[in-house]
Short mmCIF file of N, CA and C in Angstrom, two decimals:
data_model
loop_
_atom_site.label_atom_id
_atom_site.label_comp_id
_atom_site.label_asym_id
_atom_site.label_seq_id
_atom_site.Cartn_x
_atom_site.Cartn_y
_atom_site.Cartn_z
N LEU T 1 36.67 91.50 18.89
CA LEU T 1 36.18 90.81 20.37
C LEU T 1 35.43 89.12 19.48
N ARG T 2 36.06 88.08 19.55
CA ARG T 2 35.54 86.87 19.55
C ARG T 2 34.47 86.25 19.84
N ARG T 3 32.96 86.02 19.26
CA ARG T 3 31.64 85.93 20.13
C ARG T 3 31.20 84.99 19.63
N ARG T 4 31.23 83.59 19.88
CA ARG T 4 30.49 82.64 19.35
C ARG T 4 29.94 81.54 20.49
N MET T 5 28.45 80.95 20.23
CA MET T 5 28.28 79.90 21.10
C MET T 5 29.24 79.24 21.41
N ILE T 6 29.88 77.94 21.00
CA ILE T 6 30.95 77.41 21.60
C ILE T 6 31.85 77.03 20.45
N GLU T 7 33.08 77.32 20.75
CA GLU T 7 34.21 77.15 19.58
C GLU T 7 35.13 76.65 20.17
N GLY T 8 35.52 75.50 19.14
CA GLY T 8 36.98 74.65 19.90
C GLY T 8 37.68 74.70 18.96
N PRO T 9 39.31 74.42 19.16
CA PRO T 9 40.18 74.06 17.87
C PRO T 9 39.69 73.56 17.01
N ASP T 10 39.00 72.57 17.01
CA ASP T 10 38.19 71.61 15.73
C ASP T 10 36.83 70.99 15.63
N PHE T 11 36.11 72.29 16.34
CA PHE T 11 34.41 72.19 16.49
C PHE T 11 34.10 73.53 16.29
N VAL T 12 32.55 73.76 15.82
CA VAL T 12 32.35 74.91 16.32
C VAL T 12 30.63 74.32 16.27
N TRP T 13 30.04 74.29 17.60
CA TRP T 13 28.89 73.84 18.42
C TRP T 13 27.59 75.26 18.25
N MET T 14 26.54 74.98 17.21
CA MET T 14 25.42 75.86 17.00
C MET T 14 24.12 75.56 17.90
N HIS T 15 23.75 76.60 18.27
CA HIS T 15 22.36 76.77 19.01
C HIS T 15 20.97 76.89 18.07
N PHE T 16 20.45 75.80 17.74
CA PHE T 16 19.28 75.99 16.95
C PHE T 16 18.23 75.83 18.11
N PRO T 17 17.46 76.90 17.81
CA PRO T 17 16.49 77.62 19.01
C PRO T 17 14.96 76.24 19.58
N LYS T 18 15.32 76.06 20.64
CA LYS T 18 14.35 74.98 21.10
C LYS T 18 14.41 73.59 20.50
N SER T 19 15.30 73.39 20.72
CA SER T 19 16.23 71.85 20.22
C SER T 19 17.33 71.54 21.58
N GLY T 20 16.82 71.86 22.88
CA GLY T 20 17.49 71.05 23.69
C GLY T 20 19.20 72.20 23.63
N GLY T 21 18.98 73.19 23.18
CA GLY T 21 20.52 73.92 23.36
C GLY T 21 20.88 74.37 24.76
N THR T 22 19.92 74.80 25.39
CA THR T 22 20.18 74.95 26.92
C THR T 22 20.88 74.02 27.66
N ALA T 23 20.32 72.64 27.28
CA ALA T 23 20.76 71.82 27.83
C ALA T 23 22.12 71.07 27.68
N LEU T 24 22.54 71.16 26.32
CA LEU T 24 23.84 70.90 25.63
C LEU T 24 24.89 71.77 25.99
N GLN T 25 24.34 73.26 26.12
CA GLN T 25 25.48 74.32 26.35
C GLN T 25 25.71 74.37 27.86
N ALA T 26 24.73 73.72 28.35
CA ALA T 26 25.22 73.63 30.07
C ALA T 26 26.30 72.53 29.97
N PHE T 27 25.73 71.32 29.61
CA PHE T 27 26.91 70.03 29.72
C PHE T 27 28.01 70.66 28.92
N LEU T 28 28.06 71.66 27.76
CA LEU T 28 29.40 71.27 27.26
C LEU T 28 30.07 72.48 28.17
N ARG T 29 29.67 73.63 28.41
CA ARG T 29 30.42 74.65 29.27
C ARG T 29 31.02 73.83 30.71
N ALA T 30 30.17 73.26 31.31
CA ALA T 30 30.78 72.58 32.44
C ALA T 30 32.06 71.58 32.09
N ARG T 31 32.29 71.03 30.99
CA ARG T 31 33.23 70.42 30.56
C ARG T 31 34.42 71.50 29.80
N PHE T 32 34.17 72.26 29.12
CA PHE T 32 34.91 72.99 28.39
C PHE T 32 35.26 74.57 28.82
N SER T 33 34.89 75.17 29.99
CA SER T 33 34.89 76.43 30.34
C SER T 33 36.05 76.79 30.56
N GLU T 34 36.95 75.96 30.93
CA GLU T 34 38.46 76.32 31.82
C GLU T 34 39.28 75.92 30.87
N LEU T 35 39.27 75.23 29.48
CA LEU T 35 39.80 75.27 28.63
C LEU T 35 40.45 76.35 27.82
N PRO T 36 41.52 76.53 27.34
CA PRO T 36 41.89 77.74 26.88
C PRO T 36 41.54 78.40 25.25
N ASP T 37 41.42 77.03 24.71
CA ASP T 37 41.15 76.88 23.38
C ASP T 37 39.83 76.96 23.01
N VAL T 38 39.04 76.57 23.69
CA VAL T 38 37.47 76.72 23.53
C VAL T 38 36.70 78.17 24.33
N ILE T 39 36.18 78.65 23.20
CA ILE T 39 35.33 80.02 23.36
C ILE T 39 33.78 79.98 23.89
N CYS T 40 33.03 80.08 24.76
CA CYS T 40 32.02 80.24 24.65
C CYS T 40 31.11 81.43 24.88
N ASP T 41 30.30 81.53 24.05
CA ASP T 41 29.49 82.78 24.02
C ASP T 41 28.99 83.30 25.74
N PRO T 42 29.11 84.88 26.08
CA PRO T 42 28.04 84.94 27.28
C PRO T 42 26.74 84.88 26.99
N ILE T 43 26.33 84.20 27.83
CA ILE T 43 24.31 84.20 27.65
C ILE T 43 24.23 85.39 28.22
N ASP T 44 23.21 86.57 27.06
CA ASP T 44 23.04 87.44 27.57
C ASP T 44 21.81 87.60 26.76
N PRO T 45 20.48 87.79 27.53
CA PRO T 45 19.06 87.72 26.87
C PRO T 45 19.03 89.16 25.97
N GLN T 46 19.71 90.05 26.73
CA GLN T 46 19.92 91.56 25.45
C GLN T 46 20.65 91.49 24.20
N ASN T 47 21.35 90.56 24.39
CA ASN T 47 22.16 90.59 23.01
C ASN T 47 22.35 88.91 22.84
N GLN T 48 21.49 88.45 22.28
CA GLN T 48 21.15 86.82 22.04
C GLN T 48 22.05 86.28 20.83
N ILE T 49 22.92 86.34 20.77
CA ILE T 49 23.84 85.78 19.60
C ILE T 49 24.29 84.54 19.61
N TRP T 50 23.88 83.64 20.73
CA TRP T 50 23.96 82.18 20.64
C TRP T 50 23.25 81.52 19.60
N HIS T 51 22.20 82.16 19.14
CA HIS T 51 21.15 81.64 18.23
C HIS T 51 21.59 81.76 16.37
N ASP T 52 23.11 82.91 16.52
CA ASP T 52 23.86 82.81 15.25
C ASP T 52 23.67 81.87 14.28
N SER T 53 23.30 82.21 12.94
CA SER T 53 24.25 81.20 12.11
C SER T 53 25.67 81.46 11.70
N LEU T 54 26.29 80.70 10.93
CA LEU T 54 27.93 81.09 10.75
C LEU T 54 28.27 81.70 10.05
N THR T 55 26.85 82.70 9.04
CA THR T 55 27.13 83.79 8.05
C THR T 55 27.14 85.02 8.94
N LYS T 56 25.99 85.03 10.05
CA LYS T 56 26.02 85.99 11.39
C LYS T 56 27.14 86.18 12.08
N ARG T 57 27.82 84.78 12.41
CA ARG T 57 28.65 84.92 13.40
C ARG T 57 29.98 85.70 12.60
N ALA T 58 30.27 85.11 11.36
CA ALA T 58 31.04 85.87 10.16
C ALA T 58 30.87 87.29 10.41
N GLU T 59 29.88 87.75 10.05
CA GLU T 59 29.56 89.12 9.99
C GLU T 59 30.04 89.95 11.10
N ARG T 60 29.88 89.60 12.61
CA ARG T 60 30.22 89.86 13.89
C ARG T 60 31.73 90.06 13.83
N ASP T 61 32.62 88.91 13.50
CA ASP T 61 33.90 88.63 13.62
C ASP T 61 34.48 88.07 12.53
N GLU T 62 35.37 88.97 11.69
CA GLU T 62 35.79 88.75 10.15
C GLU T 62 36.84 87.60 10.34
N THR T 63 37.22 87.24 11.56
CA THR T 63 38.42 86.12 11.86
C THR T 63 37.93 84.93 12.01
N PHE T 64 36.31 85.24 11.74
CA PHE T 64 35.74 83.71 12.36
C PHE T 64 36.04 82.90 10.83
N ASN T 65 36.81 81.45 11.08
CA ASN T 65 36.56 80.70 9.70
C ASN T 65 36.03 79.31 10.39
N PRO T 66 34.63 79.32 10.02
CA PRO T 66 34.25 77.47 10.29
C PRO T 66 34.71 76.53 9.18
N SER T 67 35.40 76.91 7.92
CA SER T 67 35.89 75.91 6.87
C SER T 67 36.48 74.80 7.42
N PRO T 68 37.68 74.60 8.53
CA PRO T 68 38.50 73.67 8.77
C PRO T 68 37.82 72.85 9.95
N LYS T 69 36.71 73.49 10.84
CA LYS T 69 36.53 72.68 11.94
C LYS T 69 34.89 71.88 11.55
N ARG T 70 34.39 70.84 12.23
CA ARG T 70 33.53 70.39 12.56
C ARG T 70 32.45 71.24 12.81
N ILE T 71 31.04 70.91 12.07
CA ILE T 71 30.16 71.74 12.50
C ILE T 71 29.37 71.00 12.93
N MET T 72 28.59 71.35 14.23
CA MET T 72 27.55 70.40 14.99
C MET T 72 26.38 71.50 15.28
N CYS T 73 24.97 70.79 15.34
CA CYS T 73 23.94 71.56 16.02
C CYS T 73 22.99 70.80 16.46
N GLY T 74 22.12 71.36 17.06
CA GLY T 74 20.92 70.45 17.94
C GLY T 74 20.07 70.49 16.89
N ILE T 75 18.76 69.37 17.25
CA ILE T 75 17.82 69.52 16.28
C ILE T 75 16.84 68.74 16.92
N ARG T 76 15.36 68.72 16.85
CA ARG T 76 14.44 67.83 17.60
C ARG T 76 13.50 67.63 16.23
N ARG T 77 12.72 67.00 16.56
CA ARG T 77 11.53 66.19 15.72
C ARG T 77 10.84 67.22 15.80
N LEU T 78 10.40 67.20 14.27
CA LEU T 78 9.33 68.48 13.77
C LEU T 78 8.02 68.66 15.10
N PRO T 79 7.15 67.72 15.42
CA PRO T 79 6.55 67.77 15.97
C PRO T 79 6.56 68.45 17.70
N TYR T 80 7.64 67.96 18.07
CA TYR T 80 7.91 68.28 19.22
C TYR T 80 8.64 69.76 19.21
N TRP T 81 9.57 70.15 18.18
CA TRP T 81 9.86 71.19 17.89
C TRP T 81 8.86 72.23 18.05
N VAL T 82 7.86 72.03 17.12
CA VAL T 82 6.62 72.78 17.09
C VAL T 82 5.95 73.54 18.54
N LEU T 83 5.63 72.30 19.18
CA LEU T 83 5.08 72.63 20.37
C LEU T 83 6.05 73.23 21.14
N SER T 84 7.24 72.98 21.26
CA SER T 84 8.29 73.74 22.43
C SER T 84 8.18 75.28 22.10
N HIS T 85 8.48 75.36 20.46
CA HIS T 85 8.03 77.03 20.05
C HIS T 85 6.91 77.66 20.42
N VAL T 86 5.94 76.70 20.35
CA VAL T 86 4.43 77.84 20.56
C VAL T 86 4.26 77.85 21.83
N HIS T 87 4.94 77.06 22.80
CA HIS T 87 4.56 77.28 24.32
C HIS T 87 6.03 78.34 24.98
N PHE T 88 6.89 78.38 24.42
CA PHE T 88 7.85 79.03 24.49
C PHE T 88 7.19 80.82 24.49
N ALA T 89 6.81 80.81 23.06
CA ALA T 89 6.26 81.97 22.82
C ALA T 89 5.31 82.67 23.57
N ALA T 90 4.27 81.53 23.99
CA ALA T 90 3.04 81.61 24.74
C ALA T 90 3.61 82.43 26.03
N GLY T 91 4.85 81.85 26.78
CA GLY T 91 5.21 82.14 27.88
C GLY T 91 6.26 83.49 28.18
N ARG T 92 6.09 83.91 27.02
CA ARG T 92 7.07 85.12 27.16
C ARG T 92 6.83 86.26 28.28
N LYS T 93 7.61 87.02 28.77
CA LYS T 93 6.97 87.75 30.35
C LYS T 93 7.02 89.24 29.44
N ASP T 94 7.25 89.31 27.94
CA ASP T 94 7.29 90.70 27.54
C ASP T 94 5.69 91.11 27.48
N GLU T 95 4.78 90.25 27.58
CA GLU T 95 3.15 90.75 27.14
C GLU T 95 2.98 90.32 25.89
N ARG T 96 3.66 90.15 24.82
CA ARG T 96 3.65 89.73 23.69
C ARG T 96 2.65 88.24 23.50
N ASP T 97 1.34 88.73 22.92
CA ASP T 97 0.34 87.61 22.76
C ASP T 97 0.66 86.54 21.64
N PRO T 98 1.22 85.80 20.96
CA PRO T 98 1.58 85.36 19.88
C PRO T 98 0.15 84.96 19.29
N LYS T 99 -1.09 84.86 19.93
CA LYS T 99 -1.83 84.31 19.09
C LYS T 99 -2.23 83.22 18.68
N VAL T 100 -1.74 82.17 18.41
CA VAL T 100 -1.39 80.71 17.73
C VAL T 100 -2.41 80.11 17.45
N THR T 101 -2.69 79.74 16.30
CA THR T 101 -4.29 79.24 16.21
C THR T 101 -4.14 77.87 15.82
N ARG T 102 -5.07 77.10 15.60
CA ARG T 102 -4.89 75.56 15.14
C ARG T 102 -4.58 75.77 13.85
N ASP T 103 -5.40 76.52 12.97
CA ASP T 103 -5.23 77.01 11.42
C ASP T 103 -3.62 77.26 11.28
N MET T 104 -2.90 78.03 12.35
CA MET T 104 -1.40 78.72 12.05
C MET T 104 -0.50 77.49 12.20
N LEU T 105 -1.13 76.50 13.24
CA LEU T 105 -0.11 75.32 13.59
C LEU T 105 -0.12 74.39 11.95
N VAL T 106 -1.39 74.19 11.37
CA VAL T 106 -1.68 73.51 10.19
C VAL T 106 -0.53 73.98 9.42
N LYS T 107 -0.09 75.14 9.18
CA LYS T 107 0.24 75.94 8.68
C LYS T 107 2.00 75.87 8.57
N GLY T 108 2.12 75.45 9.93
CA GLY T 108 3.53 75.02 10.50
C GLY T 108 3.86 76.40 10.90
N ILE T 109 3.24 77.47 11.61
CA ILE T 109 3.35 78.40 12.15
C ILE T 109 3.38 78.59 13.24
N THR T 110 4.51 79.07 14.12
CA THR T 110 4.45 78.62 15.73
C THR T 110 4.42 79.89 16.46
N SER T 111 4.70 80.89 15.78
CA SER T 111 4.91 82.61 16.47
C SER T 111 4.85 83.31 15.27
N VAL T 112 4.07 84.71 16.00
CA VAL T 112 4.38 85.94 15.00
C VAL T 112 5.39 86.69 15.34
N GLU T 113 6.47 87.02 14.64
CA GLU T 113 7.52 88.10 14.92
C GLU T 113 7.36 89.20 14.42
N PRO T 114 8.06 90.65 14.56
CA PRO T 114 8.24 91.54 13.94
C PRO T 114 8.46 91.30 12.54
N CYS T 115 9.19 90.57 12.17
CA CYS T 115 9.52 90.00 10.93
C CYS T 115 8.61 88.69 10.10
N GLY T 116 7.76 88.64 11.01
CA GLY T 116 6.69 87.63 10.34
C GLY T 116 6.60 86.58 10.79
N PRO T 117 5.48 85.95 10.22
CA PRO T 117 5.29 84.14 11.14
C PRO T 117 6.57 83.37 10.97
N VAL T 118 6.53 82.75 12.04
CA VAL T 118 8.12 81.72 12.33
C VAL T 118 7.73 80.25 11.88
N THR T 119 8.22 79.74 11.09
CA THR T 119 8.03 78.35 10.60
C THR T 119 9.51 77.56 10.81
N ALA T 120 9.64 76.33 11.19
CA ALA T 120 10.40 75.83 11.09
C ALA T 120 11.33 75.99 9.81
N ASP T 121 10.77 75.69 8.69
CA ASP T 121 11.33 75.91 7.58
C ASP T 121 12.01 77.23 7.53
N MET T 122 11.71 78.27 8.12
CA MET T 122 12.67 79.36 8.22
C MET T 122 13.75 79.70 9.15
N MET T 123 13.54 78.64 10.03
CA MET T 123 14.59 78.76 11.33
C MET T 123 15.58 77.77 10.10
N LEU T 124 15.70 76.98 9.65
CA LEU T 124 16.43 76.06 9.08
C LEU T 124 17.28 76.84 8.12
N ARG T 125 16.61 77.93 7.41
CA ARG T 125 16.78 78.55 6.02
C ARG T 125 18.02 79.55 6.79
N SER T 126 17.81 79.70 7.84
CA SER T 126 18.77 80.54 8.18
C SER T 126 20.18 79.92 8.59
N PHE T 127 20.17 78.57 8.70
CA PHE T 127 21.60 77.82 8.69
C PHE T 127 22.48 78.20 7.17
N GLN T 128 21.68 78.01 5.98
CA GLN T 128 22.19 78.13 4.68
C GLN T 128 23.17 79.53 4.85
N PRO T 129 24.11 79.24 3.42
CA PRO T 129 24.32 78.23 2.59
C PRO T 129 25.52 77.25 3.53
N HIS T 130 25.80 77.22 4.47
CA HIS T 130 26.66 76.62 5.41
C HIS T 130 26.02 75.09 5.76
N ARG T 131 27.04 74.51 5.91
CA ARG T 131 26.45 73.19 6.24
C ARG T 131 26.85 72.75 7.53
N VAL T 132 26.10 71.78 8.30
CA VAL T 132 26.14 71.18 9.34
C VAL T 132 26.35 69.76 8.99
N ASP T 133 27.75 69.57 9.86
CA ASP T 133 28.37 68.21 9.87
C ASP T 133 27.85 67.29 10.71
N ARG T 134 27.09 67.53 12.04
CA ARG T 134 26.92 66.37 12.92
C ARG T 134 25.69 67.38 13.43
N TRP T 135 24.23 66.44 13.49
CA TRP T 135 23.14 67.00 13.53
C TRP T 135 23.26 66.11 14.95
N VAL T 136 22.57 66.82 16.67
CA VAL T 136 22.78 66.18 17.85
C VAL T 136 21.19 66.25 18.18
N LYS T 137 20.21 65.08 18.00
CA LYS T 137 19.06 65.10 17.77
C LYS T 137 18.75 65.04 19.03
N ASN T 138 18.14 65.97 19.99
CA ASN T 138 17.27 65.97 21.34
C ASN T 138 16.76 64.61 21.87
N GLU T 139 16.21 63.83 20.82
CA GLU T 139 15.47 62.84 21.48
C GLU T 139 16.92 61.36 21.94
N SER T 140 18.00 62.02 21.28
CA SER T 140 19.35 60.82 21.27
C SER T 140 20.86 61.39 21.93
N MET T 141 20.41 62.71 22.59
CA MET T 141 21.63 63.65 22.84
C MET T 141 22.78 63.13 23.29
N ALA T 142 22.73 62.64 24.54
CA ALA T 142 24.04 62.11 24.49
C ALA T 142 24.74 61.18 23.78
N GLY T 143 24.19 60.17 23.05
CA GLY T 143 24.70 59.20 21.81
C GLY T 143 25.18 60.20 20.94
N ASP T 144 24.53 60.91 20.64
CA ASP T 144 24.87 61.48 19.11
C ASP T 144 25.92 62.66 19.37
N LEU T 145 26.22 63.28 20.96
CA LEU T 145 27.06 64.00 20.92
C LEU T 145 28.23 63.27 20.62
N GLN T 146 28.31 62.05 21.58
CA GLN T 146 29.74 61.43 21.52
C GLN T 146 30.10 61.14 19.94
N THR T 147 29.20 60.91 19.22
CA THR T 147 29.28 60.85 18.10
C THR T 147 29.99 61.91 17.08
N ALA T 148 29.28 62.70 17.42
CA ALA T 148 29.66 64.40 16.77
C ALA T 148 31.25 64.55 17.11
N PHE T 149 31.84 64.27 18.69
CA PHE T 149 32.64 64.48 18.89
C PHE T 149 33.92 63.16 18.47
N GLU T 150 33.58 62.20 17.90
CA GLU T 150 34.46 61.34 17.70
C GLU T 150 35.38 62.01 16.49
N GLY T 151 36.88 61.52 17.14
CA GLY T 151 37.71 62.04 16.39
C GLY T 151 38.67 63.63 16.82
N LEU T 152 37.96 64.13 17.62
CA LEU T 152 38.07 65.27 17.83
C LEU T 152 38.98 65.51 19.12
N ARG T 153 39.68 66.70 19.48
CA ARG T 153 40.76 66.80 20.37
C ARG T 153 39.80 66.37 21.89
N TYR T 154 38.52 67.16 22.09
CA TYR T 154 37.92 66.60 23.47
C TYR T 154 36.85 65.38 23.47
N ALA T 155 37.47 64.75 22.71
CA ALA T 155 36.05 63.60 22.44
C ALA T 155 35.38 62.83 23.64
N GLY T 156 36.93 62.95 25.06
CA GLY T 156 36.89 62.15 26.02
C GLY T 156 36.22 62.78 26.98
N LYS T 157 35.85 64.32 26.76
CA LYS T 157 35.01 64.96 27.78
C LYS T 157 33.56 65.20 27.09
N VAL T 158 33.07 64.62 26.31
CA VAL T 158 31.79 64.30 25.95
C VAL T 158 31.07 63.33 26.65
N LYS T 159 31.61 62.28 26.85
CA LYS T 159 31.47 61.01 27.41
C LYS T 159 30.57 61.18 28.43
N ALA T 160 28.85 60.66 28.13
CA ALA T 160 27.49 60.86 29.36
C ALA T 160 26.67 59.58 29.33
N ASP T 161 26.07 59.42 29.91
CA ASP T 161 24.93 58.35 30.04
C ASP T 161 23.39 59.40 29.64
N ALA T 162 23.41 60.53 30.12
CA ALA T 162 22.68 61.12 29.57
C ALA T 162 22.83 62.77 29.89
N ILE T 163 22.26 63.36 29.36
CA ILE T 163 22.25 64.91 29.57
C ILE T 163 21.39 65.62 30.15
N PRO T 164 21.37 66.32 31.74
CA PRO T 164 19.79 66.40 32.09
C PRO T 164 19.12 67.44 31.25
N ARG T 165 17.60 67.53 31.31
CA ARG T 165 16.75 68.40 30.75
C ARG T 165 17.10 69.83 31.61
N VAL T 166 16.93 70.88 30.63
CA VAL T 166 16.86 72.37 31.79
C VAL T 166 15.67 72.53 31.26
N ASN T 167 14.87 72.83 30.13
CA ASN T 167 13.89 73.77 29.75
C ASN T 167 12.68 72.76 29.52
N GLU T 168 11.99 71.97 30.44
CA GLU T 168 11.16 70.95 29.66
C GLU T 168 10.01 71.67 29.01
N THR T 169 8.85 71.73 28.00
CA THR T 169 8.02 72.07 27.44
C THR T 169 6.60 71.47 28.54
N ILE T 170 6.24 72.58 29.10
CA ILE T 170 5.15 72.31 29.59
C ILE T 170 3.62 72.72 29.38
N ILE T 171 2.71 71.81 29.01
CA ILE T 171 1.89 72.79 28.25
C ILE T 171 0.64 73.18 29.57
N TYR T 172 0.13 74.89 29.43
CA TYR T 172 0.11 75.57 30.41
C TYR T 172 -1.40 75.86 30.09
N ARG T 173 -1.92 76.30 28.95
CA ARG T 173 -3.12 76.73 28.31
C ARG T 173 -3.49 76.01 26.80
N PRO T 174 -4.51 75.91 26.76
CA PRO T 174 -4.88 75.44 25.37
C PRO T 174 -4.61 76.21 24.20
N ILE T 175 -4.48 75.69 23.08
CA ILE T 175 -4.21 76.85 21.97
C ILE T 175 -5.34 76.59 21.12
N LYS T 176 -5.82 77.62 20.91
CA LYS T 176 -7.80 77.78 20.59
C LYS T 176 -7.42 77.82 18.89
#
């Protein structure tokens, strides 16, 4: 079973958490879902494979070979990523209290998971040792996406003036 976030004949798009990935994947799915040579992962909260690194994807599917393809991934400026991740963790419905403090934020810790403290550096390390050829910045998503797809088979399908936001970070409780 081949399972990847979004993979086309000449690209792999990876979802970096809290970097506009939900908006980007909705935009790309709307344009690619009917194409026979583009594979979109199922969105399943019980099996969150859409955050996989290339290494994890290769472990799930031994036929997966990203080498000849352009690797793309969303990214966000660090202060906005930190706020988005903190508020995402604080808003979970599973009753986990992340207990993020100002001291933790100063150290770059955005939540505490069973694996330990989560930082942006930790999240980025999960993408190693593979390359990312094109980063699509949250702040300039539509333009960066067009640049990322230049020269690829479906470049014409990603033209847009803007990509609608999906999960806007809303500050709803103070961080102690």
